[in-house]
Coordinates of C-alpha atoms in Angstrom, one line a residue:
X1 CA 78.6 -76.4 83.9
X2 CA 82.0 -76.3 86.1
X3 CA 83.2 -73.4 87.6
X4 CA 86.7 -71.8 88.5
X5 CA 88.0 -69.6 90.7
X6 CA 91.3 -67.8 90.2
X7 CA 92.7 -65.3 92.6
X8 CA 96.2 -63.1 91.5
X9 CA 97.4 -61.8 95.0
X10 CA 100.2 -59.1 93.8
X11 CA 101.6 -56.1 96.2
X12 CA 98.6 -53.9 96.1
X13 CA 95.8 -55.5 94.1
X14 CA 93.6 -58.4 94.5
X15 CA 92.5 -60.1 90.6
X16 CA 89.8 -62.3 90.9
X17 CA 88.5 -64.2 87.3
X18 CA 85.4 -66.4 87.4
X19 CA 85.5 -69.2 84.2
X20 CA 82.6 -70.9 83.3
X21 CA 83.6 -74.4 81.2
X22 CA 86.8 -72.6 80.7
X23 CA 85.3 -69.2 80.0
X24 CA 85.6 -66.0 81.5
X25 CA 82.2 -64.3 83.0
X26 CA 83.3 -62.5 86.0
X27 CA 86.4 -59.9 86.4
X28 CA 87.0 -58.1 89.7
X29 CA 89.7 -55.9 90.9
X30 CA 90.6 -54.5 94.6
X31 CA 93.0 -52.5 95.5
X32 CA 94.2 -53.9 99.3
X33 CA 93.4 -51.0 100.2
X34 CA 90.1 -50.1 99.3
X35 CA 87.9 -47.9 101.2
X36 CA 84.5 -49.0 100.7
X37 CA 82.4 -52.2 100.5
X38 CA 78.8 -52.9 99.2
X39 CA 77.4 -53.9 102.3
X40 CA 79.3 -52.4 105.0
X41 CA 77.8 -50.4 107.5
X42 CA 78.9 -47.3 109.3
X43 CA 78.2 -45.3 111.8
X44 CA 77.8 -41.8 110.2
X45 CA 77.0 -38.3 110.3
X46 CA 74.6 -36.1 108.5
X47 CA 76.7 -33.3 107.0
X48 CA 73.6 -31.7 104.6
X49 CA 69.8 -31.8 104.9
X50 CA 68.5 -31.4 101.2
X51 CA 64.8 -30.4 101.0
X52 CA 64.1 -29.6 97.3
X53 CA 65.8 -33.2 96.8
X54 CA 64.3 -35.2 99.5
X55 CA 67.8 -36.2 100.7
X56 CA 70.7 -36.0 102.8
X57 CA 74.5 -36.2 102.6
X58 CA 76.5 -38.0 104.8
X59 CA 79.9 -38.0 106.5
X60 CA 81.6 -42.1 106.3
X61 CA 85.0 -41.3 105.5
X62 CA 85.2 -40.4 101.9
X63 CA 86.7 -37.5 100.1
X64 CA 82.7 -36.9 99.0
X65 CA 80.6 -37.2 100.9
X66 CA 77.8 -40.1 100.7
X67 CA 74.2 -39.3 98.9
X68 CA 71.2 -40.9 101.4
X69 CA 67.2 -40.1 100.1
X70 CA 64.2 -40.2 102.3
X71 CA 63.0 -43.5 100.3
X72 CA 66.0 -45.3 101.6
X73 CA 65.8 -44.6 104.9
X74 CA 63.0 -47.6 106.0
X75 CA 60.2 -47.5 107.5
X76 CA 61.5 -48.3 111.0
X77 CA 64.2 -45.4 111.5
X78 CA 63.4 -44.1 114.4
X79 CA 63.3 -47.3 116.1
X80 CA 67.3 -47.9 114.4
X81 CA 68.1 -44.3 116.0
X82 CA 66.7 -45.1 119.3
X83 CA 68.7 -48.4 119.3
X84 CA 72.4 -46.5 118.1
X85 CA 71.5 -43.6 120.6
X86 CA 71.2 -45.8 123.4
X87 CA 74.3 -47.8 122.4
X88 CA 76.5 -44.8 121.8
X89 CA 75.4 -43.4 125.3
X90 CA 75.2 -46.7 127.4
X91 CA 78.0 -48.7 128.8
X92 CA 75.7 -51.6 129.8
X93 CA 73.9 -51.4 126.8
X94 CA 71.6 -55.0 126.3
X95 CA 71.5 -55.0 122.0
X96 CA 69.5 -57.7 122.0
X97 CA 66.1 -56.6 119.8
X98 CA 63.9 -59.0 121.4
X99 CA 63.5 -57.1 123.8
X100 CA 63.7 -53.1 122.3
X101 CA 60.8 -51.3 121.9
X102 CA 60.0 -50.6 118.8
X103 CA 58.5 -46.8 117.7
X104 CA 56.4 -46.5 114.9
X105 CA 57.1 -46.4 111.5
X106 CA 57.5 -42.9 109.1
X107 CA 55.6 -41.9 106.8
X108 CA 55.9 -43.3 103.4
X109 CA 55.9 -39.7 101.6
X110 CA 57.0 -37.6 104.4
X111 CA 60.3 -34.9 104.5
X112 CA 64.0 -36.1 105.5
X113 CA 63.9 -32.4 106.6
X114 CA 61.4 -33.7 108.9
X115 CA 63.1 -36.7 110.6
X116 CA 66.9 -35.7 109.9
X117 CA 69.2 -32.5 111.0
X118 CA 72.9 -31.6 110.0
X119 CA 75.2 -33.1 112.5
X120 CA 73.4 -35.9 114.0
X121 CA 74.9 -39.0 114.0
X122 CA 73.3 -42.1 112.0
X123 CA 73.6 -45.7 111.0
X124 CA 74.1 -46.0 107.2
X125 CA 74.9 -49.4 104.5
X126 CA 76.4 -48.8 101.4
X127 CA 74.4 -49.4 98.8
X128 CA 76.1 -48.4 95.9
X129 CA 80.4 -48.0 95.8
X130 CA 81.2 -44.5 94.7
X131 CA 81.2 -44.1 90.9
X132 CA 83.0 -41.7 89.0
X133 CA 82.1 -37.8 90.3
X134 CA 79.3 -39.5 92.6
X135 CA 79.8 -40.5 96.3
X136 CA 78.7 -43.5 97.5
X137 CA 74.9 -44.3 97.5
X138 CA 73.2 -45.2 100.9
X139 CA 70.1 -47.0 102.7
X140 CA 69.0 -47.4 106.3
X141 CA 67.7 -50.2 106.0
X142 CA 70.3 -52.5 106.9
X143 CA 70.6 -56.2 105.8
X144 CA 73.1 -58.8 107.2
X145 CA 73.7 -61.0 104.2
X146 CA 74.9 -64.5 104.9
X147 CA 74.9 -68.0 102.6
X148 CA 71.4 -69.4 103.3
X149 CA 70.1 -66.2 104.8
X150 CA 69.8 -62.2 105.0
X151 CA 69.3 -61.2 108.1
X152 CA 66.7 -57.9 108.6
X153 CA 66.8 -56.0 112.0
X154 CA 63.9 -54.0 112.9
X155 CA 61.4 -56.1 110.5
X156 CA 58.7 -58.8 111.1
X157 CA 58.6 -60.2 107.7
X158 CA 60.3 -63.5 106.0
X159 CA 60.5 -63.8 102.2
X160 CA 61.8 -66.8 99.8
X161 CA 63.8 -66.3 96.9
X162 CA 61.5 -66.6 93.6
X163 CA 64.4 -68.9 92.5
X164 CA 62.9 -71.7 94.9
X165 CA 60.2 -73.1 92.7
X166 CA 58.7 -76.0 94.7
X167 CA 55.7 -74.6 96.4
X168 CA 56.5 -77.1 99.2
X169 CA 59.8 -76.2 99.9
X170 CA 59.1 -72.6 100.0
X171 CA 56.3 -73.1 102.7
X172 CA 58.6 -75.3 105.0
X173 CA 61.2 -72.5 104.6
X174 CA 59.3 -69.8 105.5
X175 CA 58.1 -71.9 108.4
X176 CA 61.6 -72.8 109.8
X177 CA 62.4 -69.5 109.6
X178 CA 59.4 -67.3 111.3
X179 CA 59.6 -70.1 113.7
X180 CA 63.9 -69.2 114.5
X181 CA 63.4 -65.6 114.3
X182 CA 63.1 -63.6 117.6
X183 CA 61.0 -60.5 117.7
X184 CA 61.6 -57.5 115.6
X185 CA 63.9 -59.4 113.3
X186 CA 63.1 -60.4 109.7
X187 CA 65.1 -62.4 106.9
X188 CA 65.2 -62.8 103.4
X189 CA 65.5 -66.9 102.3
X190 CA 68.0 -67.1 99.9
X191 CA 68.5 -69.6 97.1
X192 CA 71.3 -71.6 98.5
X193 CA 69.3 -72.4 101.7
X194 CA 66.7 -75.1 99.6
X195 CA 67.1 -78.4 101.0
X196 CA 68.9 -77.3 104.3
X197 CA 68.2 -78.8 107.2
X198 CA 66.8 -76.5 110.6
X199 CA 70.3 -76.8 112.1
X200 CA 72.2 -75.4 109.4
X201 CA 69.7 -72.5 109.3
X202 CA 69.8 -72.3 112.9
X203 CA 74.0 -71.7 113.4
X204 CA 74.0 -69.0 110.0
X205 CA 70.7 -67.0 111.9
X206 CA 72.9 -66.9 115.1
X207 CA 75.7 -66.0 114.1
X208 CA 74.0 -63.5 111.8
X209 CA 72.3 -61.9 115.2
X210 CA 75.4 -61.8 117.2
X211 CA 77.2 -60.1 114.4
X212 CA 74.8 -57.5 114.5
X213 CA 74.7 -57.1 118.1
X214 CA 78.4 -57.5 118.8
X215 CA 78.8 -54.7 116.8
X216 CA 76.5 -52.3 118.8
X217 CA 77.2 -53.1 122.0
X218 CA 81.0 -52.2 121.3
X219 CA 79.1 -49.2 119.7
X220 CA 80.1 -46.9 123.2
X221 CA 81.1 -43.5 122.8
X222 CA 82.5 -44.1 118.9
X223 CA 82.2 -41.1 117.1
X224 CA 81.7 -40.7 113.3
X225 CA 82.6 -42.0 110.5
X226 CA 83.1 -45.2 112.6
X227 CA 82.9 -48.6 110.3
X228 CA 81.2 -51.0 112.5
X229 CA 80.3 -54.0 110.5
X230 CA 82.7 -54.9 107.4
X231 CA 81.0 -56.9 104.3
X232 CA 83.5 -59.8 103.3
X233 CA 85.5 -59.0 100.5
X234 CA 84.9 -59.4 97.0
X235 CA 86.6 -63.0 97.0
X236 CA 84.7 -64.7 99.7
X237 CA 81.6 -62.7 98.9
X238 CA 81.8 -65.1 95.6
X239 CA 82.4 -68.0 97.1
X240 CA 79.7 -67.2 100.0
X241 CA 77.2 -66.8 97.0
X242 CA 77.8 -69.3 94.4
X243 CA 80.1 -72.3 96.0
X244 CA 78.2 -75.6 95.0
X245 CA 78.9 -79.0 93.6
X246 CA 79.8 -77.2 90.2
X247 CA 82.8 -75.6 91.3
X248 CA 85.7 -77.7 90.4
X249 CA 89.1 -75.7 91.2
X250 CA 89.9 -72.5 93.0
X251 CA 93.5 -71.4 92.2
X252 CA 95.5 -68.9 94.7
X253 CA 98.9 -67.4 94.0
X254 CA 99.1 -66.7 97.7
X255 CA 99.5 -69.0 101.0
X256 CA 98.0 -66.8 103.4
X257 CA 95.0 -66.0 101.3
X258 CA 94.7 -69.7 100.6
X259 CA 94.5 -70.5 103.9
X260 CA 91.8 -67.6 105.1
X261 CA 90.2 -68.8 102.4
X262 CA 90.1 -72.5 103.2
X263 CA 88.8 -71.4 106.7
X264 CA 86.4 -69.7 104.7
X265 CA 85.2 -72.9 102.9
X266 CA 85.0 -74.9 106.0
X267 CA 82.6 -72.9 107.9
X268 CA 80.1 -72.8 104.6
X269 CA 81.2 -76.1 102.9
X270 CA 83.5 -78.4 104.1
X271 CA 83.5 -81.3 101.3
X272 CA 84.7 -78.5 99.2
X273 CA 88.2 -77.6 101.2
X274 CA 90.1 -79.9 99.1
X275 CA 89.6 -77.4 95.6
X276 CA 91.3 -74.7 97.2
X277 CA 95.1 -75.0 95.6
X278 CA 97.8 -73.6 96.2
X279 CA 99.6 -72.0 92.5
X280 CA 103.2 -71.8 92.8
X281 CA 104.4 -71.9 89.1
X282 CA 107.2 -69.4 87.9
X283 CA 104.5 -68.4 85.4
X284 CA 101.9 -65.7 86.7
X285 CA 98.6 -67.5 87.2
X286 CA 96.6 -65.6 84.8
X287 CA 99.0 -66.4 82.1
X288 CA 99.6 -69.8 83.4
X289 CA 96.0 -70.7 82.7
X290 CA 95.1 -68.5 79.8
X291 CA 93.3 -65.7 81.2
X292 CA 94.9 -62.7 80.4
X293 CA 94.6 -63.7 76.8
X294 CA 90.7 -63.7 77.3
X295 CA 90.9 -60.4 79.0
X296 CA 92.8 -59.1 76.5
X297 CA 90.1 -60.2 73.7
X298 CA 86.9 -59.5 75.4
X299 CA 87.9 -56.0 77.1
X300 CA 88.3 -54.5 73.7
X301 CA 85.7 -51.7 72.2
X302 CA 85.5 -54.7 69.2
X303 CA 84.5 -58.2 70.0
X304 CA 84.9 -61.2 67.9
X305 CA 82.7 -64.0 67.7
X306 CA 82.7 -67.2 65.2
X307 CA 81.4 -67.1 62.2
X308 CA 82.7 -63.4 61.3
X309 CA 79.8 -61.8 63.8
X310 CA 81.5 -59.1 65.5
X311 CA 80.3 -56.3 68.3
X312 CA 81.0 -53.1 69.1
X313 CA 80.4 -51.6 72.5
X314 CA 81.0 -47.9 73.2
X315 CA 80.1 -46.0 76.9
X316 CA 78.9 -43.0 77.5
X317 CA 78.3 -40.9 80.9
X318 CA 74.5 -41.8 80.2
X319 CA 74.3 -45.1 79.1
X320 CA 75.8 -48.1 77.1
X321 CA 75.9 -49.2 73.8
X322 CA 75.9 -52.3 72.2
X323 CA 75.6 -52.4 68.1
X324 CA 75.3 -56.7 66.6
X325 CA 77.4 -57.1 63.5
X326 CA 76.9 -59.5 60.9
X327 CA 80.6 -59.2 59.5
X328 CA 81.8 -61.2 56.6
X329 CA 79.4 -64.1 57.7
X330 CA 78.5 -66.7 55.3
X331 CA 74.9 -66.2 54.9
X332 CA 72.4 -67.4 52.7
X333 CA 70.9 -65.0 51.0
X334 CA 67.4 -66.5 50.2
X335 CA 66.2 -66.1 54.0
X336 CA 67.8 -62.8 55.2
X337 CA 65.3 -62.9 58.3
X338 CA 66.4 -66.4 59.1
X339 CA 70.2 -65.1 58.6
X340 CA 69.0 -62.3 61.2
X341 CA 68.2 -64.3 63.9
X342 CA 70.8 -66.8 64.1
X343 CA 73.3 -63.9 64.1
X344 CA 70.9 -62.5 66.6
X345 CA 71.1 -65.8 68.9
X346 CA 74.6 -65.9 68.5
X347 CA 75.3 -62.4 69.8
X348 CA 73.0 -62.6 72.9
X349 CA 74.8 -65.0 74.0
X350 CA 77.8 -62.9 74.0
X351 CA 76.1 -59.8 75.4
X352 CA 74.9 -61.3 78.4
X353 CA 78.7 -62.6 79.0
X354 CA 80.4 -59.0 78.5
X355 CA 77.4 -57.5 80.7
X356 CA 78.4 -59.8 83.7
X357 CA 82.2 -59.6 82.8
X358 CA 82.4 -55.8 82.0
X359 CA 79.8 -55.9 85.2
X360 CA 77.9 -53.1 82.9
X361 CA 75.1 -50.8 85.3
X362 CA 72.1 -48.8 84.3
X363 CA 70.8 -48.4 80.9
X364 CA 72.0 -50.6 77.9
X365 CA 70.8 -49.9 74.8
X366 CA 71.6 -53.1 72.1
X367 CA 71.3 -52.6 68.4
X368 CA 70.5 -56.1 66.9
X369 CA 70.3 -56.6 63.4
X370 CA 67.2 -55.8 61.9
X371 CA 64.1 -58.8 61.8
X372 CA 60.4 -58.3 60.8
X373 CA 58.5 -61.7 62.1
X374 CA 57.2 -61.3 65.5
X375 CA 57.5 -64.7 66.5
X376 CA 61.4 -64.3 65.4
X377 CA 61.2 -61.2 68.0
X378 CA 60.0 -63.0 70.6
X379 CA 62.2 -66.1 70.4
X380 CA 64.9 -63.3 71.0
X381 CA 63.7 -61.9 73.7
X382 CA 63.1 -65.0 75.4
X383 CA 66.5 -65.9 75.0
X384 CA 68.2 -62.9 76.4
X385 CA 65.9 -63.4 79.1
X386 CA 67.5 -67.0 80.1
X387 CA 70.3 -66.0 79.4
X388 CA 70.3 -63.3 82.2
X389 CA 69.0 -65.8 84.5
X390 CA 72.6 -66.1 85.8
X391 CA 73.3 -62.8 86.6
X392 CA 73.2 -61.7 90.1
X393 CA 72.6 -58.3 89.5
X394 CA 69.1 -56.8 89.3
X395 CA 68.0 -56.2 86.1
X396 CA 65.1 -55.8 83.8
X397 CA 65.1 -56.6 80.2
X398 CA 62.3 -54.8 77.7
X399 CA 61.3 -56.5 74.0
X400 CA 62.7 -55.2 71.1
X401 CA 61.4 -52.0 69.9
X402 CA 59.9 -51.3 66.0
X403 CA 63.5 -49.7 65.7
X404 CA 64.9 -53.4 66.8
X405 CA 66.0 -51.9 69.7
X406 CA 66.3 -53.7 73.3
X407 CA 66.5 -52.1 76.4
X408 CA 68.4 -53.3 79.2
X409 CA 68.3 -51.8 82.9
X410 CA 70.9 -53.2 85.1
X411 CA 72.3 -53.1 88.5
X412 CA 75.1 -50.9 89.2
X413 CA 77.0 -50.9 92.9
X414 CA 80.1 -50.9 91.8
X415 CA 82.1 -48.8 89.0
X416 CA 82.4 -51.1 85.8
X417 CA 85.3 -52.8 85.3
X418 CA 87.7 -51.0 82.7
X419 CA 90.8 -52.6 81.5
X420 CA 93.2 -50.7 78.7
X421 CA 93.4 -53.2 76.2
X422 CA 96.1 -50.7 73.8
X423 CA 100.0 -51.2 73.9
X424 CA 102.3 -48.8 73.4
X425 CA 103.4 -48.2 69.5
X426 CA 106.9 -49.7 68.8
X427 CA 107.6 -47.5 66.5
X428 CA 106.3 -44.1 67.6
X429 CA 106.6 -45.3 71.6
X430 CA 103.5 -43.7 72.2
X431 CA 104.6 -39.9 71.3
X432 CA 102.2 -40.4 67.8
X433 CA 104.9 -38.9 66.1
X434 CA 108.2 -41.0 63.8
X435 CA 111.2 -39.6 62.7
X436 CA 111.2 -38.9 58.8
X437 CA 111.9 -42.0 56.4
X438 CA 114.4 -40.7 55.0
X439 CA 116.4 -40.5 58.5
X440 CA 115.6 -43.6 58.7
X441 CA 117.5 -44.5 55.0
X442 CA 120.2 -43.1 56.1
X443 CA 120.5 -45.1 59.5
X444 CA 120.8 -48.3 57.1
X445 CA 123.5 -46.5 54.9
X446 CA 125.8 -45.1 57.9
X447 CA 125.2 -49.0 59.9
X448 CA 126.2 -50.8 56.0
X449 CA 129.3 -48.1 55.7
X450 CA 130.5 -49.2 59.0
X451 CA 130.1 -53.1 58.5
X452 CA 131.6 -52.5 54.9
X453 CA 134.7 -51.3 56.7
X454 CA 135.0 -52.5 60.0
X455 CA 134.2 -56.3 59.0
X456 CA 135.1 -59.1 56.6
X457 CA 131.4 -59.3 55.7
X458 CA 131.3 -59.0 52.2
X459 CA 127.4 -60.0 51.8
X460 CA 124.5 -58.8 53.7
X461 CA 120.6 -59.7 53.7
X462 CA 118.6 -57.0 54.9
X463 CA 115.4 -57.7 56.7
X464 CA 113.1 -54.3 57.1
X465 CA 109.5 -53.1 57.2
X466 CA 108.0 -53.5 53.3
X467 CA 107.6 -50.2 52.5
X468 CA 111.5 -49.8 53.6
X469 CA 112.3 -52.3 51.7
X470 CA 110.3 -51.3 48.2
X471 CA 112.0 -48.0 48.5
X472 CA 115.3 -49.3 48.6
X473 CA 114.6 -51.5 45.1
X474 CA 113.1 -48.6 43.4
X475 CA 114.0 -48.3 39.8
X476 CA 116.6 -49.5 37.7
X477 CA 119.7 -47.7 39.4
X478 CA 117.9 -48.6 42.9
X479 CA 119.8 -47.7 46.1
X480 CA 120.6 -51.7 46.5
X481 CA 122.5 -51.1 43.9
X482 CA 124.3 -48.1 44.2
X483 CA 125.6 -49.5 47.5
X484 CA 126.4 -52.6 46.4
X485 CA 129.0 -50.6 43.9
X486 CA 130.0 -47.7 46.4
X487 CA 130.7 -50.5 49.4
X488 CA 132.1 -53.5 46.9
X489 CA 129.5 -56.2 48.2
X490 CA 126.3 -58.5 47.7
X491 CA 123.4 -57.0 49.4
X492 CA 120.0 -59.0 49.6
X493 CA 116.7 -57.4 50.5
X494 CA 113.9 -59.3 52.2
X495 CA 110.7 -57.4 53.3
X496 CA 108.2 -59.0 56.2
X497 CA 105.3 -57.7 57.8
X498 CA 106.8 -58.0 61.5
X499 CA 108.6 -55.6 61.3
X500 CA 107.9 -52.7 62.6
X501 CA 108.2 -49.4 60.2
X502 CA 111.5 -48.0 61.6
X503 CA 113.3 -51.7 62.6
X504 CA 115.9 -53.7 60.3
X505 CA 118.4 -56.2 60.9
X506 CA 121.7 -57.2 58.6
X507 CA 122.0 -60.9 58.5
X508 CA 125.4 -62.7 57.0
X509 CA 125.3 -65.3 54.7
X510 CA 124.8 -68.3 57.5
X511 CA 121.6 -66.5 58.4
X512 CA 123.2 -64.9 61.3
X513 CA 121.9 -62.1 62.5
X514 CA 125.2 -59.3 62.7
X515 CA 125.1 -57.5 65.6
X516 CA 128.2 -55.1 65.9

């Protein structure tokens, strides 16, 4: 599989498109001045103590303020609000964890009421981006995310991505690790770091540390809402987390971004510099290369597939909905069941694109068409499940119901990408309202009166929208006719499909379109 990158740098927006063999899977869009980041961390303040909800609200900047539950805050809070206290009120503070001591941890079903006031100030990662009437979602419990590596503060524990398979390798990870790791720091192994040698685990875990410490020993009398540790932005966070040997290209429209960006790909991957280019065409990159025409295809509430299958995806405030169409597919009509699951096959395939693409969150609910074998069921189910494989999100994938129903629970951080697909009407220009036909009659008969006498023209072909046209050839005594007698000349009538309702042109006898 080969991957691209393209990146559309225009005055106040950042478009970034991931193809897969040519195909589009990912869609971002950031406004260069966007607020908020999955992943950065602030330095807070607590604005609303909750009881009945187990939860708090916090101050970090937004025009609403951010949602934090008790569940989210970790179990070593008190030892992160010992460590920000002492940094806000020491000049000399040492942030180096090895040496903090740690308090104990809360209680795993205790009261935020308990541990948190209105006013205090606290250290807060966004968890999820603010999505439509909701503020952002937070946690506590921070994580440092790097390319082999997630960095834990306040934690003792090193875990290895489940995508590592090799017993072996997951063992000599965990080893290298634990045995790198000062005290009261933890890490999560990610799937990228299998293979790598100790000194490329080594530089990431320092420079993960002093990251985190830099930015609390600058921590010094900062007051609230204070971002102290920015995540990188949606383009390098994709590179960071996919870049291997199966990207081939990565396009940018813009030098300076290119350039951060080869910096980028130097510190995590040299060899791979070179496939940063540099787009300079007069052509805007995402028509250059095709995209926009995928966006404009896949974005739509109706998606086309091959072979007639179509589907139809409609959102609600609760949930999403995805209904499997057969269409006008050629089917055979002695195994209808068979028929069922190759349309099924087909679709899935799609479905897990449009999820990834559309970057769907929370429930899905798809409507496959109909099967009664179990084992047909379960060959369905296993293929939406590898499918998924290669989404990053978190989700969880049910088997079909007896309604033929399968449930979908997926990751949301970020508001799902929503592109208006619709263009403006030619003929109405949006207002969903045309002038009368008739006005429209005598447009033609006022424009052929005044190229009757104000021209040597003395026969003109007509080219108009088909229902124009058949009313103009009505009947014996048609209004052709008539005007051919009234303005003493040959008039020829052509009707066509592209043109839209209220449009015509007067050509001469050369084909030339008049234009007077």
């Amino acid at each position: 599989m080969t991957r691209e990158l393209f990146v559309e740098v225009d005055n106040d927006e950042i478009t970034i498109a991931l193809l897969e063999d040519k195909n589009l899977v990912e869609l971002s869009k950031e406004k260069n001045s966007l607020q908020f980041s999955v992943g950065d961390v602030y330095l807070g303040r607590v604005k609303k103590v909750i009881p009945s909800l187990n939860a708090a609200f916090v101050d970090v900047g937004f025009a609403k303020d951010a949602f934090l539950h008790y569940l989210d805050l970790g179990p070593q809070f008190l030892s992160l609000q010992r460590y920000m206290t002492q940094a806000l009120n020491q000049n000399d503070f040492n942030p180096s964890l090895n040496i903090f001591d740690t308090l104990p941890d809360i209680p795993k079903n205790g009261k935020i009421n308990e541990i948190l006031k209105s006013g205090q100030p606290i250290i807060v990662q966004i968890a999820k981006e603010p999505i439509s009437t909701k503020g952002p979602r937070l946690t506590s419990e921070i994580s440092i995310a790097g390319r082999n590596l997630v960095l834990i503060p306040f934690s003792n524990k090193v875990s290895v991505s489940q995508k590592i398979t090799s017993t072996t390798e997951r063992q000599r990870l965990k080893y290298l690790i634990e045995s790198l790791l000062p005290d009261n720091y933890g890490a999560i192994v990610r799937t990228a770091s299998e293979g790598k040698n100790i000194n490329d685990l080594d530089a990431e875990l320092r420079e993960l540390i002093k990251k985190w410490e830099s930015a609390f020993a600058n921590l010094y009398h900062k007051t609230p809402p204070t971002l102290i540790i920015g995540e990188l932005d949606r383009t390098y966070a994709i590179l960071r987390d996919l870049l291997n040997e199966s990207f081939a290209n990565i396009y940018v429209n813009d030098k300076n971004i290119a350039q951060t960006m080869r910096s980028f790909v130097q510190s995590i991957e040299p060899e791979k510099e070179k496939i940063i280019r540099i787009y300079q065409g007069k052509t805007p990159l995402f028509e250059q290369f095709g995209i926009n025409k995928q966006i404009k295809t896949l974005f739509s509430k109706t998606v086309s597939l091959k072979s007639g299958i179509y589907l139809v995806i409609e959102h609600t405030e609760a949930l999403h909905v995805i209904d499997v169409n057969s269409g006008h597919r050629n089917a055979n009509i002695n195994d209808q069941e068979q028929n069922a699951l190759e349309v099924n096959l087909i679709a899935a395939e799609e479905i897990a694109r449009q999820l990834r693409l559309r970057d769907l969150g929370g429930i899905i609910v798809i409507d496959f068409i109909d099967m009664y074998k179990a084992e047909n069921k379960k060959i369905l189910y296993e293929r939406m499940k590898k499918l998924m494989e290669k989404d990053r999100a978190k989700h969880n994938i049910l088997p079909l119901s007896k309604f033929g129903l399968m449930q979908i629970t997926r990751q949301r951080v970020r508001p799902q990408i929503v592109l208006n697909t619709k263009e403006k009407c030619p003929s109405c220009n949006g207002t969903g309202e045309i002038i009368n036909s008739l006005h429209v009659i005598e447009k033609i008969n006022s424009y052929l009166e005044y190229l009757s006498k104000n021209t040597r023209y003395k026969y003109f072909h007509l080219k108009t929208n088909p229902f124009i046209a058949a009313y103009l050839k009505k009947g014996l005594l048609s209004l052709r006719i008539k005007w051919m007698f009234k303005y003493n000349c040959y008039i020829k009538i052509s009707a066509s499909h592209d043109i839209p309702f209220l449009e015509y042109n007067f050509y001469n006898f050369k084909g030339q379109l008049i234009d007077e």
